Short mmCIF file of C-alpha atoms in Angstrom, two decimals:
data_model
loop_
_atom_site.label_atom_id
_atom_site.label_comp_id
_atom_site.label_asym_id
_atom_site.label_seq_id
_atom_site.Cartn_x
_atom_site.Cartn_y
_atom_site.Cartn_z
CA UNK V 26 -40.97 9.64 1.24
CA UNK V 27 -40.56 5.86 1.25
CA UNK V 28 -40.33 3.72 4.30
CA UNK V 29 -36.95 3.55 6.07
CA UNK V 30 -35.73 6.58 4.12
CA UNK V 31 -35.04 8.39 7.41
CA UNK V 32 -32.32 5.82 8.15
CA UNK V 33 -30.40 6.55 4.98
CA UNK V 34 -27.64 9.15 5.40
CA UNK V 35 -27.82 12.08 3.05
CA UNK V 36 -25.58 11.44 0.08
CA UNK V 37 -23.53 14.08 -1.68
CA UNK V 38 -21.79 14.25 -5.01
CA UNK V 39 -18.06 13.89 -5.42
CA UNK V 40 -17.80 17.61 -6.05
CA UNK V 41 -19.49 18.44 -2.74
CA UNK V 42 -16.88 19.03 -0.09
CA UNK V 43 -18.15 21.81 2.11
CA UNK V 44 -16.49 23.57 5.00
CA UNK V 45 -18.17 21.30 7.54
CA UNK V 46 -16.86 18.17 5.88
CA UNK V 47 -13.37 19.65 5.64
CA UNK V 48 -13.34 20.49 9.34
CA UNK V 49 -14.57 17.02 10.31
CA UNK V 50 -12.06 15.26 8.09
CA UNK V 51 -9.22 17.46 9.34
CA UNK V 52 -10.24 16.85 12.96
CA UNK V 53 -10.06 13.06 12.62
CA UNK V 54 -6.83 13.24 10.62
CA UNK V 55 -5.21 15.32 13.38
CA UNK V 56 -6.68 13.07 16.08
CA UNK V 57 -5.16 9.99 14.46
CA UNK V 58 -1.80 11.77 14.25
CA UNK V 59 -1.96 12.57 17.95
CA UNK V 60 -2.88 8.96 18.76
CA UNK V 61 0.05 7.58 16.74
CA UNK V 62 2.46 10.13 18.24
CA UNK V 63 1.41 9.19 21.77
CA UNK V 64 1.90 5.51 20.96
CA UNK V 65 5.35 6.25 19.52
CA UNK V 66 6.21 8.33 22.60
CA UNK V 67 5.26 5.51 24.96
CA UNK V 68 7.19 2.95 22.94
CA UNK V 69 10.25 5.21 22.71
CA UNK V 70 10.28 5.78 26.47
CA UNK V 71 9.28 2.36 27.79
CA UNK V 72 9.84 -0.08 24.92
CA UNK V 73 7.75 -3.16 24.15
CA UNK V 74 6.18 -3.19 27.63
CA UNK V 75 4.02 -0.29 26.40
CA UNK V 76 1.99 -2.77 24.35
CA UNK V 77 0.39 -3.88 27.63
CA UNK V 78 -1.54 -0.60 27.40
CA UNK V 79 -1.58 -0.11 23.63
CA UNK V 80 -3.03 -3.52 22.67
CA UNK V 81 -6.19 -3.32 24.87
CA UNK V 82 -6.68 0.26 23.68
CA UNK V 83 -6.49 -0.87 20.04
CA UNK V 84 -8.92 -3.73 20.66
CA UNK V 85 -11.44 -1.41 22.29
CA UNK V 86 -11.03 1.17 19.54
CA UNK V 87 -11.51 -1.46 16.83
CA UNK V 88 -14.85 -2.65 18.18
CA UNK V 89 -16.08 0.81 19.19
CA UNK V 90 -14.83 2.92 16.27
CA UNK V 91 -13.38 0.65 13.53
CA UNK V 92 -13.20 3.52 11.06
CA UNK V 93 -11.00 5.58 13.39
CA UNK V 94 -8.88 2.50 14.19
CA UNK V 95 -8.24 2.08 10.46
CA UNK V 96 -7.36 5.78 10.12
CA UNK V 97 -4.82 5.34 12.94
CA UNK V 98 -3.25 2.41 11.06
CA UNK V 99 -3.05 4.42 7.84
CA UNK V 100 -1.54 7.35 9.74
CA UNK V 101 1.09 5.03 11.24
CA UNK V 102 1.97 3.72 7.77
CA UNK V 103 2.49 7.30 6.59
CA UNK V 104 4.23 8.89 9.57
CA UNK V 105 5.43 6.47 12.25
CA UNK V 106 9.01 6.39 10.92
CA UNK V 107 9.51 10.16 11.04
CA UNK V 108 7.97 10.21 14.53
CA UNK V 109 10.34 7.47 15.72
CA UNK V 110 13.28 9.34 14.22
CA UNK V 111 12.31 12.58 15.93
CA UNK V 112 11.74 10.87 19.29
CA UNK V 113 15.15 9.19 19.20
CA UNK V 114 16.40 12.39 20.82
CA UNK V 115 14.88 11.01 24.03
CA UNK V 116 17.57 8.34 24.06
CA UNK V 117 15.60 5.35 22.75
CA UNK V 118 17.56 2.12 22.63
CA UNK V 119 17.48 -0.34 19.71
CA UNK V 120 14.82 -2.50 21.36
CA UNK V 121 12.48 0.47 21.78
CA UNK V 122 13.00 1.46 18.16
CA UNK V 123 12.18 -2.04 16.93
CA UNK V 124 9.06 -2.11 19.10
CA UNK V 125 8.01 1.25 17.65
CA UNK V 126 8.59 0.11 14.07
CA UNK V 127 6.29 -2.86 14.63
CA UNK V 128 3.36 -0.67 15.69
CA UNK V 129 1.56 -0.40 12.33
CA UNK V 130 1.66 -4.15 11.68
CA UNK V 131 0.68 -5.01 15.27
CA UNK V 132 -2.26 -2.61 15.01
CA UNK V 133 -3.25 -4.12 11.65
CA UNK V 134 -2.97 -7.65 13.08
CA UNK V 135 -5.11 -6.76 16.08
CA UNK V 136 -7.76 -5.27 13.84
CA UNK V 137 -7.67 -8.35 11.59
CA UNK V 138 -8.06 -10.69 14.59
CA UNK V 139 -10.99 -8.61 15.83
CA UNK V 140 -12.44 -8.81 12.33
CA UNK V 141 -12.11 -12.60 12.38
CA UNK V 142 -13.94 -12.68 15.70
CA UNK V 143 -16.73 -10.62 14.16
CA UNK V 144 -16.92 -12.85 11.08
CA UNK V 145 -16.96 -16.04 13.15
CA UNK V 146 -19.68 -14.84 15.52
CA UNK V 147 -21.80 -13.12 12.87
CA UNK V 148 -24.67 -15.08 11.42
CA UNK V 149 -23.85 -16.67 8.10
CA UNK V 150 -26.48 -14.73 6.19
CA UNK V 151 -25.03 -11.44 7.45
CA UNK V 152 -21.50 -12.01 6.15
CA UNK V 153 -20.98 -9.97 2.95
CA UNK V 154 -19.69 -12.83 0.79
CA UNK V 155 -20.01 -10.72 -2.38
CA UNK V 156 -21.86 -13.48 -4.15
CA UNK V 157 -21.64 -17.24 -3.91
CA UNK V 158 -18.85 -17.51 -6.48
CA UNK V 159 -16.95 -14.57 -5.11
CA UNK V 160 -16.39 -15.59 -1.52
CA UNK V 161 -13.06 -14.16 -0.37
CA UNK V 162 -12.91 -15.74 3.08
CA UNK V 163 -11.86 -19.27 2.11
CA UNK V 164 -9.17 -18.15 -0.38
CA UNK V 165 -7.80 -15.83 2.30
CA UNK V 166 -7.54 -18.69 4.81
CA UNK V 167 -5.93 -20.85 2.13
CA UNK V 168 -3.37 -18.10 1.50
CA UNK V 169 -2.60 -17.85 5.22
CA UNK V 170 -2.24 -21.63 5.41
CA UNK V 171 0.32 -21.62 2.59
CA UNK V 172 2.23 -18.79 4.28
CA UNK V 173 2.26 -20.68 7.60
CA UNK V 174 3.48 -23.87 5.89
CA UNK V 175 6.35 -22.15 4.12
CA UNK V 176 7.20 -20.07 7.17
CA UNK V 177 7.84 -23.35 9.01
CA UNK V 178 10.05 -24.45 6.10
CA UNK V 179 11.86 -21.11 6.10
CA UNK V 180 12.73 -21.40 9.79
CA UNK V 181 14.95 -24.37 8.95
CA UNK V 182 17.33 -22.18 6.94
CA UNK V 183 16.61 -18.52 7.82
CA UNK V 184 16.47 -16.45 10.97
CA UNK V 185 13.23 -15.73 12.80
CA UNK V 186 13.54 -12.03 11.89
CA UNK V 187 13.90 -12.84 8.19
CA UNK V 188 10.89 -15.16 8.22
CA UNK V 189 8.78 -12.70 10.22
CA UNK V 190 9.57 -9.89 7.77
CA UNK V 191 7.97 -11.80 4.90
CA UNK V 192 5.15 -13.38 6.89
CA UNK V 193 4.15 -9.81 7.68
CA UNK V 194 4.03 -8.90 3.98
CA UNK V 195 2.13 -11.98 2.83
CA UNK V 196 -0.48 -11.53 5.58
CA UNK V 197 -1.35 -7.99 4.52
CA UNK V 198 -3.74 -9.03 1.75
CA UNK V 199 -5.85 -11.57 3.70
CA UNK V 200 -5.79 -9.31 6.77
CA UNK V 201 -7.05 -6.41 4.69
CA UNK V 202 -9.82 -8.60 3.30
CA UNK V 203 -10.89 -9.71 6.79
CA UNK V 204 -10.97 -6.12 8.04
CA UNK V 205 -13.07 -4.91 5.13
CA UNK V 206 -15.47 -7.88 5.26
CA UNK V 207 -16.08 -7.37 8.97
CA UNK V 208 -16.18 -3.59 9.29
CA UNK V 209 -16.77 -2.01 5.87
CA UNK V 210 -20.46 -1.58 6.63
CA UNK V 211 -19.36 0.82 9.38
CA UNK V 212 -16.90 2.64 7.11
CA UNK V 213 -17.56 5.82 5.17
CA UNK V 214 -15.30 5.14 2.23
CA UNK V 215 -15.34 8.74 1.03
CA UNK V 216 -14.34 9.93 4.48
CA UNK V 217 -11.41 7.46 4.59
CA UNK V 218 -10.30 8.63 1.16
CA UNK V 219 -10.40 12.29 2.12
CA UNK V 220 -8.42 11.64 5.30
CA UNK V 221 -5.78 9.86 3.21
CA UNK V 222 -5.63 12.88 0.89
CA UNK V 223 -4.84 15.04 3.94
CA UNK V 224 -2.15 12.53 4.98
CA UNK V 225 -0.71 12.68 1.47
CA UNK V 226 -0.60 16.47 1.47
CA UNK V 227 1.25 16.52 4.80
CA UNK V 228 3.66 13.88 3.48
CA UNK V 229 4.23 15.99 0.35
CA UNK V 230 4.94 19.05 2.49
CA UNK V 231 7.53 17.12 4.49
CA UNK V 232 9.07 15.82 1.29
CA UNK V 233 9.24 19.35 -0.14
CA UNK V 234 11.00 20.58 3.01
CA UNK V 235 13.50 17.74 2.68
CA UNK V 236 14.24 18.63 -0.94
CA UNK V 237 14.53 22.36 -0.26
CA UNK V 238 16.46 22.16 3.01
CA UNK V 239 17.94 18.67 3.23
CA UNK V 240 20.64 19.47 5.78
CA UNK V 241 18.26 21.16 8.18
CA UNK V 242 15.55 18.53 7.68
CA UNK V 243 17.91 15.63 8.39
CA UNK V 244 19.36 17.43 11.40
CA UNK V 245 16.12 18.42 13.13
CA UNK V 246 14.38 15.13 12.36
CA UNK V 247 17.35 13.25 13.83
CA UNK V 248 17.42 11.07 10.74
CA UNK V 249 21.09 10.03 10.75
CA UNK V 250 20.89 8.02 14.01
CA UNK V 251 17.62 6.47 12.83
CA UNK V 252 19.06 5.34 9.50
CA UNK V 253 22.20 4.02 11.19
CA UNK V 254 20.10 2.06 13.70
CA UNK V 255 17.62 0.64 11.19
CA UNK V 256 20.05 -0.08 8.35
CA UNK V 257 23.20 -0.74 10.34
CA UNK V 258 24.18 -3.68 8.13
CA UNK V 259 23.65 -1.80 4.86
CA UNK V 260 24.92 1.75 5.33
CA UNK V 261 27.81 3.45 7.05
CA UNK V 262 26.98 7.02 8.04
CA UNK V 263 28.99 9.48 10.08
CA UNK V 264 27.04 12.70 9.66
CA UNK V 265 24.40 14.57 7.64
CA UNK V 266 26.81 15.05 4.73
CA UNK V 267 27.04 11.29 4.26
CA UNK V 268 23.24 11.00 4.30
CA UNK V 269 22.89 13.78 1.71
CA UNK V 270 25.45 12.03 -0.48
CA UNK V 271 23.56 8.76 -0.31
CA UNK V 272 20.24 10.52 -0.95
CA UNK V 273 21.51 12.12 -4.18
CA UNK V 274 20.53 9.84 -7.08
CA UNK V 275 20.39 10.03 -10.87
CA UNK V 276 17.08 10.90 -12.47
CA UNK V 277 14.84 7.80 -12.65
CA UNK V 278 18.06 5.76 -12.24
CA UNK V 279 18.64 6.40 -15.95
CA UNK V 280 21.21 9.21 -15.99
CA UNK V 281 24.20 6.99 -15.37
CA UNK V 282 23.34 4.81 -18.39
CA UNK V 283 22.48 7.64 -20.80
CA UNK V 284 24.93 10.28 -19.54
CA UNK V 285 22.18 12.76 -18.74
CA UNK V 286 23.99 13.84 -15.57
CA UNK V 287 20.68 14.77 -13.91
CA UNK V 288 20.84 14.24 -10.17
CA UNK V 289 18.42 15.10 -7.40
CA UNK V 290 18.14 14.64 -3.67
CA UNK V 291 15.91 11.60 -3.61
CA UNK V 292 13.64 12.33 -0.64
CA UNK V 293 13.16 9.73 2.04
CA UNK V 294 9.95 11.39 3.13
CA UNK V 295 8.11 10.67 6.40
CA UNK V 296 8.48 6.94 5.78
CA UNK V 297 12.29 7.39 5.68
CA UNK V 298 12.40 5.10 2.66
CA UNK V 299 12.21 6.59 -0.82
CA UNK V 300 10.22 3.83 -2.54
CA UNK V 301 7.81 3.42 0.37
CA UNK V 302 7.33 7.19 0.25
CA UNK V 303 6.60 6.89 -3.46
CA UNK V 304 3.89 4.31 -2.81
CA UNK V 305 2.08 6.35 -0.15
CA UNK V 306 2.13 9.33 -2.54
CA UNK V 307 0.84 7.05 -5.31
CA UNK V 308 -1.98 5.82 -3.08
CA UNK V 309 -2.94 9.43 -2.45
CA UNK V 310 -2.72 10.21 -6.18
CA UNK V 311 -5.02 7.29 -7.02
CA UNK V 312 -7.53 8.49 -4.43
CA UNK V 313 -7.28 11.99 -5.90
CA UNK V 314 -8.24 10.56 -9.30
CA UNK V 315 -11.23 8.78 -7.79
CA UNK V 316 -12.30 11.83 -5.76
CA UNK V 317 -11.60 14.26 -8.65
CA UNK V 318 -9.19 16.24 -6.45
CA UNK V 319 -7.02 17.49 -9.30
CA UNK V 320 -4.94 19.93 -7.26
CA UNK V 321 -3.85 17.15 -4.91
CA UNK V 322 -3.03 14.98 -7.92
CA UNK V 323 -1.00 17.78 -9.50
CA UNK V 324 1.02 18.16 -6.30
CA UNK V 325 1.84 14.44 -6.28
CA UNK V 326 3.54 14.40 -9.68
CA UNK V 327 6.61 16.57 -8.90
CA UNK V 328 7.32 14.50 -5.80
CA UNK V 329 7.07 11.23 -7.74
CA UNK V 330 9.50 12.64 -10.30
CA UNK V 331 11.96 13.69 -7.59
CA UNK V 332 11.71 10.24 -5.99
CA UNK V 333 12.37 8.75 -9.42
CA UNK V 334 10.59 5.42 -9.14
CA UNK V 335 9.53 4.32 -12.61
CA UNK V 336 6.97 1.80 -11.36
CA UNK V 337 4.84 4.28 -9.42
CA UNK V 338 4.93 6.81 -12.25
CA UNK V 339 3.70 4.12 -14.62
CA UNK V 340 0.91 3.25 -12.19
CA UNK V 341 -0.40 6.82 -11.88
CA UNK V 342 -0.06 7.58 -15.61
CA UNK V 343 -1.86 4.36 -16.53
CA UNK V 344 -4.72 5.15 -14.15
CA UNK V 345 -5.02 8.61 -15.69
CA UNK V 346 -5.04 7.10 -19.17
CA UNK V 347 -7.72 4.57 -18.20
CA UNK V 348 -9.82 7.32 -16.62
CA UNK V 349 -9.47 9.47 -19.75
CA UNK V 350 -10.36 6.62 -22.13
CA UNK V 351 -13.36 5.54 -20.07
CA UNK V 352 -14.71 9.10 -19.95
CA UNK V 353 -13.63 10.60 -23.26
CA UNK V 354 -13.41 7.70 -25.70
CA UNK V 355 -15.24 4.47 -24.91
CA UNK V 356 -15.48 2.04 -21.99
CA UNK V 357 -15.09 -0.78 -24.51
CA UNK V 358 -11.58 0.44 -25.32
CA UNK V 359 -10.36 0.29 -21.70
CA UNK V 360 -9.34 -3.44 -21.65
CA UNK V 361 -7.39 -3.00 -24.88
CA UNK V 362 -5.65 0.15 -23.66
CA UNK V 363 -4.83 -1.53 -20.34
CA UNK V 364 -3.38 -4.62 -22.05
CA UNK V 365 -1.28 -2.51 -24.45
CA UNK V 366 0.08 -0.36 -21.62
CA UNK V 367 1.01 -3.33 -19.44
CA UNK V 368 2.65 -5.28 -22.27
CA UNK V 369 4.62 -2.19 -23.31
CA UNK V 370 5.70 -1.56 -19.70
CA UNK V 371 6.90 -5.14 -19.18
CA UNK V 372 8.66 -5.41 -22.56
CA UNK V 373 10.43 -2.04 -22.27
CA UNK V 374 11.49 -2.67 -18.68
CA UNK V 375 12.83 -6.13 -19.48
CA UNK V 376 14.70 -4.81 -22.54
CA UNK V 377 16.19 -1.95 -20.54
CA UNK V 378 17.10 -4.28 -17.67
CA UNK V 379 18.82 -6.77 -19.95
CA UNK V 380 20.76 -4.00 -21.74
CA UNK V 381 21.98 -2.27 -18.58
CA UNK V 382 22.14 -5.20 -16.10
CA UNK V 383 19.61 -3.37 -13.95
CA UNK V 384 19.39 -4.90 -10.47
CA UNK V 385 15.60 -5.29 -10.69
CA UNK V 386 16.06 -7.38 -13.82
CA UNK V 387 18.87 -9.39 -12.25
CA UNK V 388 16.79 -10.07 -9.14
CA UNK V 389 13.77 -11.10 -11.22
CA UNK V 390 15.80 -13.46 -13.34
CA UNK V 391 17.51 -14.94 -10.29
CA UNK V 392 14.14 -15.59 -8.67
CA UNK V 393 12.72 -17.25 -11.78
CA UNK V 394 15.82 -19.44 -12.18
CA UNK V 395 15.59 -20.43 -8.50
CA UNK V 396 11.89 -21.21 -8.92
CA UNK V 397 12.51 -23.62 -11.78
CA UNK V 398 15.37 -25.24 -9.88
CA UNK V 399 13.11 -25.82 -6.87
CA UNK V 400 9.44 -25.33 -7.85
CA UNK V 401 8.17 -26.42 -4.43
CA UNK V 402 9.87 -23.38 -2.87
CA UNK V 403 12.76 -22.53 -0.56
CA UNK V 404 10.74 -21.28 2.39
CA UNK V 405 9.46 -17.90 3.52
CA UNK V 406 12.37 -15.66 4.52
CA UNK V 407 14.85 -17.31 2.15
CA UNK V 408 15.75 -14.77 -0.53
CA UNK V 409 14.47 -11.23 -0.95
CA UNK V 410 15.65 -7.76 0.07
CA UNK V 411 14.61 -8.22 3.71
CA UNK V 412 16.08 -11.69 4.12
CA UNK V 413 19.37 -12.72 5.67
CA UNK V 414 20.74 -13.34 2.18
CA UNK V 415 19.55 -9.94 0.98
CA UNK V 416 21.40 -8.19 3.80
CA UNK V 417 24.56 -10.30 3.64
CA UNK V 418 27.72 -10.19 1.53
CA UNK V 419 26.01 -12.63 -0.85
CA UNK V 420 24.24 -9.59 -2.34
CA UNK V 421 26.94 -8.64 -4.84
CA UNK V 422 25.38 -6.93 -7.85
CA UNK V 423 28.69 -6.67 -9.69
CA UNK V 424 28.98 -10.44 -9.62
CA UNK V 425 25.30 -10.79 -10.49
CA UNK V 426 25.80 -8.50 -13.50
CA UNK V 427 28.67 -10.65 -14.75
CA UNK V 428 26.61 -13.84 -14.42
CA UNK V 429 23.40 -12.28 -15.79
CA UNK V 430 21.25 -13.14 -12.77
CA UNK V 431 21.32 -12.96 -9.01
CA UNK V 432 21.95 -16.09 -6.96
CA UNK V 433 18.55 -15.75 -5.27
CA UNK V 434 15.37 -13.70 -5.69
CA UNK V 435 15.75 -9.95 -5.13
CA UNK V 436 13.98 -6.67 -5.90
CA UNK V 437 10.94 -8.41 -7.44
CA UNK V 438 7.88 -9.13 -5.31
CA UNK V 439 6.60 -11.67 -7.84
CA UNK V 440 9.92 -13.50 -8.11
CA UNK V 441 10.49 -13.46 -4.34
CA UNK V 442 7.06 -14.99 -3.68
CA UNK V 443 7.66 -17.75 -6.25
CA UNK V 444 11.18 -18.35 -4.96
CA UNK V 445 9.99 -18.66 -1.36
CA UNK V 446 6.65 -20.47 -1.76
CA UNK V 447 7.05 -22.13 -5.14
CA UNK V 448 3.96 -22.98 -7.16
CA UNK V 449 1.72 -22.42 -4.15
CA UNK V 450 2.88 -18.80 -4.08
CA UNK V 451 0.57 -18.29 -7.05
CA UNK V 452 -2.35 -18.60 -4.63
CA UNK V 453 -1.31 -15.27 -3.12
CA UNK V 454 -1.33 -13.58 -6.52
CA UNK V 455 -4.57 -15.31 -7.49
CA UNK V 456 -6.26 -13.79 -4.43
CA UNK V 457 -4.77 -10.41 -5.30
CA UNK V 458 -5.98 -10.73 -8.91
CA UNK V 459 -9.41 -11.90 -7.78
CA UNK V 460 -10.07 -8.78 -5.76
CA UNK V 461 -9.05 -6.58 -8.69
CA UNK V 462 -11.09 -8.63 -11.13
CA UNK V 463 -14.17 -8.45 -8.91
CA UNK V 464 -13.91 -4.67 -8.91
CA UNK V 465 -13.70 -4.61 -12.70
CA UNK V 466 -16.75 -6.86 -12.91
CA UNK V 467 -18.57 -4.56 -10.51
CA UNK V 468 -17.69 -1.61 -12.77
CA UNK V 469 -20.00 -3.16 -15.41
CA UNK V 470 -22.94 -3.48 -13.00
CA UNK V 471 -25.71 -1.35 -14.50
CA UNK V 472 -27.51 -1.19 -11.15
CA UNK V 473 -24.72 1.09 -9.92
CA UNK V 474 -24.56 4.73 -10.84
CA UNK V 475 -21.88 5.97 -13.20
CA UNK V 476 -19.60 7.42 -10.51
CA UNK V 477 -19.55 4.13 -8.58
CA UNK V 478 -18.74 2.17 -11.72
CA UNK V 479 -15.83 4.49 -12.50
CA UNK V 480 -14.55 4.17 -8.94
CA UNK V 481 -14.53 0.37 -9.26
CA UNK V 482 -12.83 0.72 -12.65
CA UNK V 483 -9.98 2.88 -11.34
CA UNK V 484 -9.32 0.96 -8.10
CA UNK V 485 -9.64 -2.43 -9.84
CA UNK V 486 -7.11 -1.48 -12.50
CA UNK V 487 -4.87 -0.03 -9.80
CA UNK V 488 -4.70 -3.43 -8.08
CA UNK V 489 -3.94 -5.20 -11.36
CA UNK V 490 -1.23 -2.68 -12.25
CA UNK V 491 0.32 -3.33 -8.83
CA UNK V 492 0.54 -7.02 -9.72
CA UNK V 493 2.44 -6.14 -12.90
CA UNK V 494 4.62 -3.66 -10.99
CA UNK V 495 5.45 -6.41 -8.47
CA UNK V 496 7.40 -8.14 -11.24
CA UNK V 497 10.03 -5.42 -10.88
CA UNK V 498 9.57 -4.06 -7.35
CA UNK V 499 9.37 -5.88 -4.04
CA UNK V 500 7.94 -2.82 -2.30
CA UNK V 501 4.53 -3.49 -3.91
CA UNK V 502 4.04 -6.07 -1.14
CA UNK V 503 4.47 -3.44 1.59
CA UNK V 504 1.77 -1.98 3.90
CA UNK V 505 2.12 1.34 2.05
CA UNK V 506 1.11 -0.39 -1.18
CA UNK V 507 -0.82 -3.66 -1.04
CA UNK V 508 -1.86 -3.18 2.59
CA UNK V 509 -3.82 0.04 2.05
CA UNK V 510 -4.99 -0.83 -1.46
CA UNK V 511 -6.54 -4.15 -0.39
CA UNK V 512 -8.58 -2.60 2.44
CA UNK V 513 -9.84 0.18 0.18
CA UNK V 514 -10.70 -2.23 -2.66
CA UNK V 515 -12.73 -4.72 -0.60
CA UNK V 516 -14.44 -1.87 1.27
CA UNK V 517 -15.61 -0.46 -2.07
CA UNK V 518 -16.83 -3.92 -3.12
CA UNK V 519 -18.91 -4.28 0.03
CA UNK V 520 -20.31 -0.76 0.17
CA UNK V 521 -21.34 -0.79 -3.49
CA UNK V 522 -23.04 -4.17 -3.05
CA UNK V 523 -24.79 -2.94 0.09
CA UNK V 524 -26.10 0.22 -1.57
CA UNK V 525 -27.15 -1.75 -4.65
CA UNK V 526 -29.15 -4.11 -2.47
CA UNK V 527 -30.85 -1.19 -0.71
CA UNK V 528 -31.64 0.49 -4.01
CA UNK V 529 -33.04 -2.70 -5.53
CA UNK V 530 -35.31 -3.07 -2.52
CA UNK V 531 -36.81 0.31 -3.32
CA UNK V 532 -35.61 2.03 -0.16
CA UNK V 533 -33.77 4.86 -1.87
CA UNK V 534 -34.22 6.76 -5.04
CA UNK V 535 -31.79 6.11 -7.85
CA UNK V 536 -29.57 9.13 -8.43
CA UNK V 537 -26.20 9.61 -10.15
CA UNK V 538 -24.28 9.86 -6.87
CA UNK V 539 -21.46 7.47 -5.88
CA UNK V 540 -22.86 5.27 -3.15
CA UNK V 541 -19.53 3.81 -2.09
CA UNK V 542 -18.03 7.28 -1.83
CA UNK V 543 -20.92 9.15 -0.27
CA UNK V 544 -20.26 11.71 2.43
CA UNK V 545 -21.79 11.49 5.82
#
């Protein structure tokens, strides 16, 4: 046995998932759910003043157990909305509900600030810069600087709430990078993935209950008052029947154009937002591909079909195709297959959008037109689904359809970012692309074992597909999408580099086991 080998945790294959590991993973998943529920209970009863207790607890948890702190954040992204809805029976006022809804981002911000403190105080040679040319810290600060600059510009013509909504989204990527750079060495990436699979299975169960028993689900979860409170400017609901009517949509939003007359109850899920629900299920499906959990993946597909979001279905199917080509055909064919799939997706979606005046197409075109009219940007919070304009009477899709474009950016994360931050908004997407590209480069590293290289291949392509999907969906910028993906991606980058360095130093024996996804 070589020196220091007693310090190396025993590594297991992806197929190894014994009873002990299942119990441990389930224990921490349940513990995080209890922690989030208690936080939601305090916020529902006492409002924002509860953060006097919650914030110090989160800071202590981040430094003591960063992996569990991250699991709590992921759990909040999955389930905080359904918890808030259920707890509204306690008589929560609007202020308490808003304070509760902010929990996941506040927790993420606290963890990112703690991560910055760690990075600043850590010796320079101990910061995992991922190579001299691949330093992610400076681009992340540059991205935050651009966001701050355009947030100041946005405050001149948009409300504080509108600006804050988009500052939150644009900060997710650099915050995720900071968290992973500071704490990934203390993460067990496989453990995080398996916890998220449990979260996804619970979310799927809740979604199945909603589809099977929508009236009962909406009644017992107290969803009508929650939707009325959160979307008071957008929806008018009187009872559960109104909510069921709104939740019933045509299949993939295509039936109305092609007279298929296929309609389903489009589940809101535990996120109480159909597309956000689709993205948390997609995140779980991508992890299932990486972890070879085919049953979990098979359970995700029916829910994605019921939700009917074309973008997330394309993402999962493309990842499956890339995985199949890399394993069954040739790794050299993967870039060509990826390029063909993305070009086909963009061309078909644009053609369909132009033919049917689809609102995603109209919002994309409106954002691009606004970008060329003012390439230096309109300011963060000006334009977009969450903005004052997006929630006002100015959002008239019938008028947009007649003119061929919306009056401002809508429904497209890419177009909204360009509309708000102009040319400098490309820095945000460059940082996003850089993380994905680094993973793809790592997938060619022969010093890694085959399973690690395939993990980098799948997650890297997932990030790049999200960039393409952002052309047509604004929800790709959400915590349920970019927020969780960015933390996972950079964590894999760091853990694979760390294990490669250990292996090259001769401290462990080379074996075909995924280092970044090793069990404890």
